[in-house]
Short mmCIF file of C-alpha atoms in Angstrom, two decimals:
data_model
loop_
_atom_site.label_atom_id
_atom_site.label_comp_id
_atom_site.label_asym_id
_atom_site.label_seq_id
_atom_site.Cartn_x
_atom_site.Cartn_y
_atom_site.Cartn_z
CA UNK A 115 159.47 81.09 2.98
CA UNK A 116 161.92 77.65 2.36
CA UNK A 117 165.17 78.27 0.65
CA UNK A 118 166.39 75.44 -1.26
CA UNK A 119 169.42 74.45 -3.11
CA UNK A 120 169.63 72.08 -6.04
CA UNK A 121 170.53 69.12 -3.44
CA UNK A 122 167.70 69.63 -1.16
CA UNK A 123 163.93 69.15 -0.86
CA UNK A 124 161.25 69.57 1.68
CA UNK A 125 160.74 66.47 3.97
CA UNK A 126 158.02 65.54 6.42
CA UNK A 127 156.70 68.70 8.54
CA UNK A 128 158.79 70.94 6.10
CA UNK A 129 162.11 69.52 7.08
CA UNK A 130 165.00 69.82 4.48
CA UNK A 131 166.28 65.98 3.36
CA UNK A 132 168.52 65.63 0.47
CA UNK A 133 167.63 64.42 -2.98
CA UNK A 134 170.04 61.77 -2.62
CA UNK A 135 167.57 59.63 -0.78
CA UNK A 136 165.45 59.93 -3.98
CA UNK A 137 166.21 57.30 -6.96
CA UNK A 138 168.05 59.35 -9.70
CA UNK A 139 164.86 59.26 -11.78
CA UNK A 140 162.76 60.98 -9.06
CA UNK A 141 165.11 63.76 -8.33
CA UNK A 142 164.16 66.20 -10.82
CA UNK A 143 160.54 65.77 -10.30
CA UNK A 144 161.20 66.43 -6.57
CA UNK A 145 162.99 69.48 -7.34
CA UNK A 146 160.02 70.84 -9.52
CA UNK A 147 157.43 70.15 -6.61
CA UNK A 148 159.71 71.81 -4.28
CA UNK A 149 159.62 75.09 -6.28
CA UNK A 150 156.05 74.94 -7.99
CA UNK A 151 153.57 73.39 -5.83
CA UNK A 152 153.04 74.63 -2.06
CA UNK A 153 149.73 74.22 0.06
CA UNK A 154 147.77 77.18 1.34
CA UNK A 155 148.71 79.24 4.17
CA UNK A 156 145.40 81.25 5.73
CA UNK A 157 145.08 85.03 4.85
CA UNK A 158 142.12 85.17 7.29
CA UNK A 159 141.54 83.48 10.52
CA UNK A 160 140.55 79.73 9.89
CA UNK A 161 137.20 78.48 11.39
CA UNK A 162 137.91 74.93 9.50
CA UNK A 163 141.11 73.26 8.75
CA UNK A 164 142.84 74.84 6.00
CA UNK A 165 142.66 73.45 2.60
CA UNK A 166 145.62 71.51 2.00
CA UNK A 167 147.49 70.59 -1.44
CA UNK A 168 146.41 67.27 -2.99
CA UNK A 169 148.45 64.74 -4.79
CA UNK A 170 146.92 65.59 -8.00
CA UNK A 171 148.80 67.85 -10.46
CA UNK A 172 147.24 69.19 -13.89
CA UNK A 173 148.39 71.74 -16.50
CA UNK A 174 145.92 74.51 -17.42
CA UNK A 175 146.20 74.76 -21.17
CA UNK A 176 145.09 78.18 -22.64
CA UNK A 177 142.85 77.97 -25.32
CA UNK A 178 141.66 81.40 -25.48
CA UNK A 179 142.78 84.48 -24.70
CA UNK A 180 141.71 88.39 -24.69
CA UNK A 181 138.22 87.30 -23.84
CA UNK A 182 135.86 89.33 -21.69
CA UNK A 183 135.21 87.20 -18.52
CA UNK A 184 134.56 84.03 -19.62
CA UNK A 185 132.33 82.16 -17.11
CA UNK A 186 130.82 79.13 -18.50
CA UNK A 187 131.10 76.75 -21.38
CA UNK A 188 129.05 74.00 -22.52
CA UNK A 189 128.63 71.66 -25.51
CA UNK A 190 125.44 70.71 -27.38
CA UNK A 191 124.63 67.08 -27.07
CA UNK A 192 126.84 64.64 -28.47
CA UNK A 193 128.97 67.42 -30.35
CA UNK A 194 132.43 66.16 -29.25
CA UNK A 195 134.07 69.22 -31.55
CA UNK A 196 132.66 72.26 -30.15
CA UNK A 197 132.68 74.21 -26.85
CA UNK A 198 130.05 77.25 -26.47
CA UNK A 199 131.73 79.73 -24.06
CA UNK A 200 129.78 82.50 -22.73
CA UNK A 201 131.26 85.78 -22.16
CA UNK A 202 129.94 88.11 -19.22
CA UNK A 203 129.49 90.88 -21.39
CA UNK A 204 126.77 89.61 -23.40
CA UNK A 205 128.72 87.27 -26.14
CA UNK A 206 128.37 83.83 -26.77
CA UNK A 207 131.48 82.31 -28.70
CA UNK A 208 132.40 78.74 -29.70
CA UNK A 209 135.69 76.92 -29.23
CA UNK A 210 136.09 74.14 -32.00
CA UNK A 211 138.72 71.73 -31.32
CA UNK A 212 139.94 74.16 -28.55
CA UNK A 213 140.54 76.76 -31.06
CA UNK A 214 138.39 80.09 -30.73
CA UNK A 215 136.10 80.73 -33.97
CA UNK A 216 136.05 84.26 -35.10
CA UNK A 217 133.01 86.10 -34.78
CA UNK A 218 130.15 85.26 -32.45
CA UNK A 219 127.22 83.01 -32.24
CA UNK A 220 124.94 85.36 -30.32
CA UNK A 221 125.53 89.10 -29.64
CA UNK A 222 123.35 90.20 -26.47
CA UNK A 223 125.59 93.18 -25.31
CA UNK A 224 123.08 95.63 -26.17
CA UNK A 225 120.39 93.61 -24.23
CA UNK A 226 122.29 92.63 -20.64
CA UNK A 227 121.98 95.00 -18.35
CA UNK A 228 123.88 97.39 -16.98
CA UNK A 229 126.13 98.48 -19.15
CA UNK A 230 128.79 97.45 -17.16
CA UNK A 231 131.35 99.69 -14.83
CA UNK A 232 134.55 99.63 -16.45
CA UNK A 233 135.90 99.93 -13.19
CA UNK A 234 134.09 97.35 -11.31
CA UNK A 235 135.44 93.70 -11.83
CA UNK A 236 132.81 92.37 -9.68
CA UNK A 237 129.44 92.77 -11.29
CA UNK A 238 127.30 89.70 -11.08
CA UNK A 239 124.74 90.82 -13.91
CA UNK A 240 125.07 89.91 -17.62
CA UNK A 241 124.87 86.65 -19.54
CA UNK A 242 125.25 83.76 -16.94
CA UNK A 243 123.83 80.44 -18.00
CA UNK A 244 123.31 78.42 -21.22
CA UNK A 245 121.82 74.91 -21.70
CA UNK A 246 120.60 73.00 -24.95
CA UNK A 247 117.78 71.31 -24.78
CA UNK A 248 118.64 67.50 -24.42
CA UNK A 249 116.45 66.79 -27.43
CA UNK A 250 118.66 69.28 -29.50
CA UNK A 251 119.42 66.52 -32.24
CA UNK A 252 116.20 65.07 -32.65
CA UNK A 253 114.08 66.53 -35.33
CA UNK A 254 110.94 64.77 -34.48
CA UNK A 255 111.31 66.49 -31.21
CA UNK A 256 109.88 69.94 -29.96
CA UNK A 257 113.16 70.27 -28.56
CA UNK A 258 115.01 70.31 -32.02
CA UNK A 259 117.44 72.87 -32.25
CA UNK A 260 116.67 74.85 -29.23
CA UNK A 261 118.80 76.22 -26.58
CA UNK A 262 118.51 78.68 -23.35
CA UNK A 263 119.70 81.59 -21.98
CA UNK A 264 120.04 83.08 -18.68
CA UNK A 265 120.96 86.71 -18.35
CA UNK A 266 119.74 90.26 -16.98
CA UNK A 267 117.97 92.64 -18.65
CA UNK A 268 116.17 96.03 -18.31
CA UNK A 269 112.62 95.80 -17.89
CA UNK A 270 110.90 97.47 -21.04
CA UNK A 271 108.06 100.14 -19.78
CA UNK A 272 104.67 98.92 -19.24
CA UNK A 273 105.76 95.38 -18.52
CA UNK A 274 106.34 93.40 -15.39
CA UNK A 275 108.42 89.98 -14.73
CA UNK A 276 106.82 86.77 -14.24
CA UNK A 277 108.13 87.08 -10.55
CA UNK A 278 107.98 90.71 -9.18
CA UNK A 279 110.49 91.82 -6.54
CA UNK A 280 109.59 90.64 -3.25
CA UNK A 281 108.62 93.67 -0.92
CA UNK A 282 109.09 93.49 2.72
CA UNK A 283 107.10 96.74 3.21
CA UNK A 284 104.24 96.87 1.06
CA UNK A 285 104.11 100.96 1.86
CA UNK A 286 107.21 101.25 0.53
CA UNK A 287 107.93 98.70 -2.44
CA UNK A 288 111.42 97.92 -3.34
CA UNK A 289 112.24 99.27 -7.17
CA UNK A 290 112.65 96.62 -9.69
CA UNK A 291 116.04 97.95 -11.31
CA UNK A 292 116.44 95.18 -13.72
CA UNK A 293 114.99 91.32 -14.36
CA UNK A 294 116.90 88.01 -14.88
CA UNK A 295 115.33 86.49 -17.89
CA UNK A 296 115.39 82.91 -18.88
CA UNK A 297 115.17 82.85 -22.95
CA UNK A 298 114.38 80.38 -25.53
CA UNK A 299 116.46 80.81 -28.73
CA UNK A 300 116.70 78.53 -32.11
CA UNK A 301 120.35 77.80 -33.94
CA UNK A 302 119.89 79.08 -37.10
CA UNK A 303 118.80 76.62 -40.24
CA UNK A 304 121.87 77.87 -42.21
CA UNK A 305 124.65 77.85 -39.99
CA UNK A 306 125.06 75.69 -36.91
CA UNK A 307 127.67 78.27 -35.51
CA UNK A 308 124.73 81.17 -35.27
CA UNK A 309 121.90 81.36 -32.73
CA UNK A 310 119.18 83.07 -34.49
CA UNK A 311 118.84 86.52 -32.71
CA UNK A 312 115.15 86.68 -34.16
CA UNK A 313 114.40 83.30 -32.40
CA UNK A 314 114.01 84.73 -28.73
CA UNK A 315 111.02 83.71 -26.46
CA UNK A 316 111.31 85.04 -23.03
CA UNK A 317 110.23 81.86 -20.85
CA UNK A 318 110.38 83.35 -17.28
CA UNK A 319 111.74 86.37 -15.48
CA UNK A 320 112.23 87.58 -12.03
CA UNK A 321 112.43 90.65 -10.92
CA UNK A 322 115.71 92.44 -9.21
CA UNK A 323 116.22 95.70 -6.68
CA UNK A 324 120.13 94.66 -5.87
CA UNK A 325 122.82 93.67 -8.32
CA UNK A 326 124.13 90.74 -6.51
CA UNK A 327 123.12 87.35 -5.94
CA UNK A 328 121.74 86.39 -9.42
CA UNK A 329 122.95 82.39 -9.29
CA UNK A 330 123.11 81.78 -13.11
CA UNK A 331 123.45 78.31 -14.02
CA UNK A 332 120.90 76.73 -16.42
CA UNK A 333 120.90 72.55 -16.70
CA UNK A 334 118.92 69.95 -17.85
CA UNK A 335 118.69 67.39 -15.15
CA UNK A 336 118.32 63.21 -16.06
CA UNK A 337 114.87 63.54 -16.02
CA UNK A 338 114.38 66.28 -19.08
CA UNK A 339 113.44 69.24 -17.00
CA UNK A 340 115.44 72.60 -17.05
CA UNK A 341 116.79 73.64 -13.44
CA UNK A 342 118.11 76.92 -12.60
CA UNK A 343 118.68 79.08 -9.44
CA UNK A 344 118.27 82.46 -8.81
CA UNK A 345 119.66 83.87 -5.55
CA UNK A 346 118.09 85.49 -2.44
CA UNK A 347 117.46 88.58 -3.85
CA UNK A 348 120.79 90.41 -3.03
CA UNK A 349 122.16 92.58 -0.44
CA UNK A 350 123.44 90.68 2.86
CA UNK A 351 122.03 88.65 5.73
CA UNK A 352 118.64 88.17 2.97
CA UNK A 353 117.55 91.34 4.60
CA UNK A 354 116.33 94.79 3.23
CA UNK A 355 114.32 96.10 0.51
CA UNK A 356 113.17 93.40 -1.41
CA UNK A 357 113.75 90.84 1.17
CA UNK A 358 110.35 88.91 2.82
CA UNK A 359 110.03 88.91 6.42
CA UNK A 360 109.99 86.92 8.81
CA UNK A 361 113.20 84.78 8.00
CA UNK A 362 114.36 86.39 4.39
CA UNK A 363 113.73 84.87 1.12
CA UNK A 364 115.35 81.79 0.90
CA UNK A 365 113.01 80.29 3.64
CA UNK A 366 109.93 82.04 1.91
CA UNK A 367 108.13 79.33 -0.44
CA UNK A 368 106.24 82.39 -1.75
CA UNK A 369 108.82 83.75 -3.75
CA UNK A 370 111.43 82.07 -6.40
CA UNK A 371 114.54 83.69 -4.72
CA UNK A 372 116.73 81.46 -2.96
CA UNK A 373 115.92 78.47 -4.87
CA UNK A 374 116.46 75.89 -7.31
CA UNK A 375 113.71 75.88 -9.64
CA UNK A 376 112.53 73.14 -12.26
CA UNK A 377 110.29 73.59 -15.17
CA UNK A 378 109.68 72.32 -18.87
CA UNK A 379 110.76 75.27 -20.89
CA UNK A 380 108.99 74.04 -24.36
CA UNK A 381 105.89 76.21 -25.28
CA UNK A 382 102.73 74.36 -23.62
CA UNK A 383 101.36 74.27 -27.31
CA UNK A 384 104.11 72.01 -28.59
CA UNK A 385 103.61 69.41 -25.50
CA UNK A 386 99.88 69.01 -25.14
CA UNK A 387 100.53 65.44 -23.99
CA UNK A 388 102.02 66.14 -21.03
CA UNK A 389 100.67 66.26 -17.59
CA UNK A 390 102.43 69.06 -16.25
CA UNK A 391 100.56 72.45 -15.83
CA UNK A 392 100.86 75.14 -17.46
CA UNK A 393 102.69 78.38 -15.92
CA UNK A 394 100.63 81.49 -15.39
CA UNK A 395 102.31 83.35 -18.07
CA UNK A 396 101.54 80.35 -20.78
CA UNK A 397 105.31 79.93 -21.59
CA UNK A 398 106.01 76.99 -19.76
CA UNK A 399 105.25 73.83 -18.10
CA UNK A 400 105.42 73.30 -14.31
CA UNK A 401 106.10 69.52 -13.23
CA UNK A 402 103.34 67.89 -11.15
CA UNK A 403 105.96 66.32 -8.88
CA UNK A 404 107.74 69.41 -7.64
CA UNK A 405 107.04 69.60 -3.89
CA UNK A 406 105.42 72.67 -3.00
CA UNK A 407 102.05 72.88 -4.66
CA UNK A 408 100.05 74.75 -1.65
CA UNK A 409 98.24 78.08 -1.88
CA UNK A 410 100.79 80.95 -2.28
CA UNK A 411 103.51 78.60 -2.87
CA UNK A 412 105.99 79.01 -5.68
CA UNK A 413 105.26 76.02 -7.63
CA UNK A 414 108.53 76.28 -9.66
CA UNK A 415 110.50 75.39 -6.31
CA UNK A 416 112.39 72.50 -6.24
CA UNK A 417 114.62 73.00 -3.20
CA UNK A 418 115.26 75.96 -1.16
CA UNK A 419 117.27 77.76 1.46
CA UNK A 420 120.29 78.96 -0.70
CA UNK A 421 122.06 82.15 -0.75
CA UNK A 422 123.58 82.58 -4.05
CA UNK A 423 123.90 79.12 -6.17
CA UNK A 424 125.86 80.58 -9.00
CA UNK A 425 127.03 77.35 -10.13
CA UNK A 426 125.43 73.78 -10.18
CA UNK A 427 126.18 70.35 -12.29
CA UNK A 428 124.31 67.21 -12.82
CA UNK A 429 127.06 64.22 -12.68
CA UNK A 430 126.70 63.21 -16.24
CA UNK A 431 124.77 59.97 -16.33
CA UNK A 432 125.79 59.48 -19.88
CA UNK A 433 129.44 59.10 -18.89
CA UNK A 434 128.74 56.81 -15.97
CA UNK A 435 127.62 59.42 -13.11
CA UNK A 436 125.55 59.42 -10.80
CA UNK A 437 123.12 61.93 -11.97
CA UNK A 438 123.58 64.05 -8.69
CA UNK A 439 123.09 67.63 -8.67
CA UNK A 440 125.92 69.34 -7.08
CA UNK A 441 125.63 72.73 -6.07
CA UNK A 442 128.33 75.28 -4.89
CA UNK A 443 126.23 77.90 -2.70
CA UNK A 444 128.10 81.52 -2.00
CA UNK A 445 128.51 82.41 1.36
CA UNK A 446 128.62 85.66 3.22
CA UNK A 447 131.43 86.41 5.63
CA UNK A 448 132.33 82.99 6.85
CA UNK A 449 131.35 79.38 5.01
CA UNK A 450 131.76 78.59 1.04
CA UNK A 451 129.82 75.34 0.95
CA UNK A 452 128.95 72.10 -1.86
CA UNK A 453 125.47 70.39 -1.33
CA UNK A 454 123.70 67.69 -3.20
CA UNK A 455 120.31 68.93 -4.00
CA UNK A 456 117.57 66.85 -3.59
CA UNK A 457 113.75 66.93 -4.21
CA UNK A 458 112.04 69.14 -1.41
CA UNK A 459 115.34 69.89 0.46
CA UNK A 460 116.01 72.80 2.52
CA UNK A 461 119.71 73.85 2.32
CA UNK A 462 119.52 76.19 5.50
CA UNK A 463 120.07 79.63 4.32
CA UNK A 464 119.83 82.14 6.42
CA UNK A 465 119.42 79.88 9.34
CA UNK A 466 122.79 78.57 8.93
CA UNK A 467 125.54 79.15 6.91
CA UNK A 468 127.51 75.64 6.07
CA UNK A 469 127.05 73.86 9.42
CA UNK A 470 127.36 76.89 11.30
CA UNK A 471 124.27 78.73 12.94
CA UNK A 472 123.66 81.98 11.31
CA UNK A 473 122.23 85.59 13.03
CA UNK A 474 120.53 87.86 10.74
CA UNK A 475 120.90 90.48 12.94
CA UNK A 476 124.86 90.46 12.82
CA UNK A 477 125.62 88.09 9.97
CA UNK A 478 130.05 88.76 10.47
CA UNK A 479 129.71 86.92 13.71
CA UNK A 480 130.44 83.13 13.22
CA UNK A 481 127.78 81.42 14.94
CA UNK A 482 128.12 78.11 16.90
CA UNK A 483 129.03 74.85 14.62
CA UNK A 484 125.66 72.70 14.86
CA UNK A 485 126.27 69.89 12.30
CA UNK A 486 122.74 68.14 11.93
CA UNK A 487 120.91 70.76 13.87
CA UNK A 488 117.97 72.40 13.67
CA UNK A 489 116.20 69.52 12.04
CA UNK A 490 114.79 69.36 8.77
CA UNK A 491 118.03 71.45 7.25
CA UNK A 492 120.34 69.63 5.12
CA UNK A 493 124.15 70.59 5.48
CA UNK A 494 126.85 70.44 3.05
CA UNK A 495 128.03 67.15 1.68
CA UNK A 496 129.80 65.21 4.25
CA UNK A 497 131.83 62.15 4.42
CA UNK A 498 133.98 59.85 6.97
CA UNK A 499 136.85 62.46 6.71
CA UNK A 500 134.68 65.62 6.63
CA UNK A 501 132.31 68.16 5.36
CA UNK A 502 132.86 69.64 2.02
CA UNK A 503 132.83 73.26 3.25
CA UNK A 504 135.93 75.86 3.74
CA UNK A 505 135.95 79.43 5.50
CA UNK A 506 137.04 82.47 4.21
CA UNK A 507 141.04 81.64 5.15
CA UNK A 508 140.84 79.67 1.86
CA UNK A 509 138.97 81.95 -0.55
CA UNK A 510 135.90 84.49 -0.71
CA UNK A 511 133.42 83.09 -3.11
CA UNK A 512 133.14 79.43 -4.50
CA UNK A 513 132.97 79.13 -8.21
CA UNK A 514 131.20 75.94 -8.69
CA UNK A 515 132.43 73.55 -11.32
CA UNK A 516 131.95 69.85 -12.50
CA UNK A 517 132.02 66.31 -11.24
CA UNK A 518 135.05 65.42 -13.74
CA UNK A 519 133.98 62.17 -16.01
CA UNK A 520 136.53 62.78 -18.58
CA UNK A 521 139.01 60.05 -19.69
CA UNK A 522 142.15 62.38 -20.11
CA UNK A 523 142.99 62.51 -16.25
CA UNK A 524 142.05 58.96 -14.82
CA UNK A 525 142.92 59.96 -11.28
CA UNK A 526 140.56 62.99 -10.86
CA UNK A 527 137.19 61.01 -12.26
CA UNK A 528 134.44 61.14 -10.06
CA UNK A 529 135.97 64.13 -8.06
CA UNK A 530 134.24 67.36 -8.14
CA UNK A 531 136.48 70.17 -9.43
CA UNK A 532 135.85 73.74 -8.66
CA UNK A 533 137.42 76.91 -7.64
CA UNK A 534 137.25 80.43 -5.94
CA UNK A 535 137.23 83.69 -7.22
CA UNK A 536 140.07 84.61 -5.21
CA UNK A 537 142.08 84.18 -1.88
CA UNK A 538 142.12 88.19 -0.71
CA UNK A 539 138.96 90.07 -0.71
CA UNK A 540 139.78 93.73 -0.96
CA UNK A 541 141.13 95.21 -3.57
CA UNK A 542 142.02 94.08 -5.68
CA UNK A 543 140.93 90.57 -5.69
CA UNK A 544 143.00 88.31 -6.75
CA UNK A 545 145.11 84.63 -6.50
CA UNK A 546 142.19 82.65 -7.58
CA UNK A 547 142.38 78.63 -6.63
CA UNK A 548 141.26 75.48 -8.10
CA UNK A 549 139.99 72.84 -5.90
CA UNK A 550 138.89 69.17 -6.14
CA UNK A 551 136.50 67.45 -3.72
CA UNK A 552 135.89 63.83 -3.23
CA UNK A 553 132.16 63.56 -2.63
CA UNK A 554 132.31 60.24 -1.09
CA UNK A 555 135.28 60.93 1.89
CA UNK A 556 134.31 64.45 2.53
CA UNK A 557 137.32 66.07 1.62
CA UNK A 558 138.63 69.52 -0.20
CA UNK A 559 142.09 69.30 -1.48
CA UNK A 560 143.89 72.04 -3.97
CA UNK A 561 145.31 71.50 -7.38
CA UNK A 562 148.66 71.07 -7.76
CA UNK A 563 149.86 73.60 -10.70
CA UNK A 564 153.66 73.10 -11.56
CA UNK A 565 153.64 75.41 -14.45
CA UNK A 566 153.00 78.63 -12.46
CA UNK A 567 155.57 80.10 -9.75
CA UNK A 568 154.56 78.66 -6.29
CA UNK A 569 151.67 76.85 -8.11
CA UNK A 570 149.45 80.15 -8.03
CA UNK A 571 147.50 81.46 -11.10
CA UNK A 572 149.86 84.26 -12.26
CA UNK A 573 148.67 88.00 -13.21
CA UNK A 574 146.17 88.14 -10.80
CA UNK A 575 143.77 85.98 -12.27
CA UNK A 576 140.16 85.29 -10.48
CA UNK A 577 138.10 81.93 -11.17
CA UNK A 578 134.95 82.66 -12.80
CA UNK A 579 133.92 79.69 -13.86
CA UNK A 580 134.08 76.16 -15.82
CA UNK A 581 133.25 74.55 -18.81
CA UNK A 582 132.41 70.96 -19.49
CA UNK A 583 132.67 69.53 -22.97
CA UNK A 584 130.54 66.53 -24.23
CA UNK A 585 133.33 64.11 -23.53
CA UNK A 586 133.48 65.37 -19.89
CA UNK A 587 136.67 67.29 -19.98
CA UNK A 588 136.75 70.60 -18.38
CA UNK A 589 137.97 74.08 -18.64
CA UNK A 590 138.65 77.06 -15.85
CA UNK A 591 137.65 80.41 -16.89
CA UNK A 592 139.71 83.05 -15.75
CA UNK A 593 140.00 86.92 -15.84
CA UNK A 594 141.85 89.86 -14.18
CA UNK A 595 139.80 92.62 -15.89
CA UNK A 596 136.24 93.61 -15.31
CA UNK A 597 133.41 91.86 -17.19
CA UNK A 598 133.76 94.16 -20.41
CA UNK A 599 137.69 93.69 -20.21
CA UNK A 600 140.08 92.13 -22.11
CA UNK A 601 141.93 89.92 -19.52
CA UNK A 602 139.89 86.64 -20.14
CA UNK A 603 141.43 83.35 -20.23
CA UNK A 604 139.88 79.86 -21.36
CA UNK A 605 142.30 76.98 -20.15
CA UNK A 606 141.74 73.26 -20.28
CA UNK A 607 142.82 71.11 -17.81
CA UNK A 608 145.09 68.12 -19.12
CA UNK A 609 146.99 65.77 -17.52
CA UNK A 610 150.81 66.18 -17.42
CA UNK A 611 153.50 63.26 -17.47
CA UNK A 612 154.29 63.44 -13.71
CA UNK A 613 151.18 62.64 -11.49
CA UNK A 614 152.06 59.37 -10.63
CA UNK A 615 155.66 60.57 -9.31
CA UNK A 616 153.62 62.88 -7.46
CA UNK A 617 151.65 60.68 -5.46
CA UNK A 618 154.30 58.13 -5.11
CA UNK A 619 156.20 60.87 -3.25
CA UNK A 620 153.45 62.37 -1.53
CA UNK A 621 152.57 59.00 -0.07
CA UNK A 622 155.83 57.80 1.28
CA UNK A 623 156.27 61.40 3.08
CA UNK A 624 159.30 62.45 1.43
CA UNK A 625 157.53 65.59 0.19
CA UNK A 626 155.26 68.18 1.93
CA UNK A 627 154.21 71.42 0.69
CA UNK A 628 153.72 74.75 1.98
CA UNK A 629 152.47 77.92 -0.07
CA UNK A 630 154.44 80.88 1.31
CA UNK A 631 152.98 83.34 3.34
CA UNK A 632 151.31 86.29 1.93
#
């Protein structure tokens, strides 16, 4: 670990240079940078080049504390004062002008399955997703006042999910331990800060055997349809009870697991003029332009070949974005990846993990790096500098975020902001990290966080999710306790006065950064 005195800072390749080389007005910034912003050293062997420190510094402003694993935030269309925040334990909370309102908008604690194990910080069930209908504010629209949640629930006796758990062995069927549910709700007519608990309508559900790989995001696309992405069914290697053979769930078009799905969630009776077909359960419509409508194929599928697409987001067209669907797919033992999802695309799992070949019989071994092959599979986003993927020397589970389209941090506009749950995997999982990716150049960088010692999130915080408000400003959601704990914090990403200075110092090679080994 580097040692410093007050007259010295790091120069090229980690050498020590004097701050006398800098103008007086820059000395204090150099000293702050040396002490507080350092790039990564691998904790595991690297397969890919390590992620290095970028030239963008942000401050994480705490706007809510003492929460239970906050993991997603979104605003009603056009609502620039409120952000609806999900707590994994089943609560919907509201931040109004960055202050947490008392009480809750919706309480699903008795609904979401399990109950959580207080000793397990890694349960992937609970309240995971929320989306407002794009016509939420239009009183003439059937989408008026409607919003949708994605969560886990017990399966009531005598009922069946829309899609039952796949069964690799019909003679020994996998047990359905719970279901993942998309539900429609109405905001209370008398209070816009309350979601009417009596208004619930179940849209679509998926039987689950394993507790992991649930995905979690709901989002309306620029086309007005609702997108969701259940994971491959859980376990590992896309193998085992509730995994189809040959090839696993993600490559099979006969199950919705391991896919991006697209539907119109409104009750078909409210959309009688639509050409889209009515679902088998009569609760939603299926776009006629979905690509897989053959015998035995799941017609809701938009794209496939995904492992655990926990978070995805559309690049906001209303704020000047492209409308692209950017999805972070959680890897197994080796590679985390960022994909641009297109209609009918096959993203490779479990044939590939990132650009590397994958062997389902031995998923711990890294296969050959095989970008572009086999044909017909879509690799992670790439550009002239590289590919948007990283190995487990830099993280263990990618936490997808948003393409930044706000105005508070101009240098960040158009970059994909995301994180990783933790740098170290076992136990406890600690040292969550925050990154940004250049979607055109194909490069990932780590944010400088000069407010924290060594630029590292304090107190063992892990990165569970992100939020985006109506203005395109972003929030990082972290915790150091289980899903029903009180260690959750919502941070707002805000600019700090020094970014231009940081950029200049890095550009002229006066300062480089290195995170101390751990």
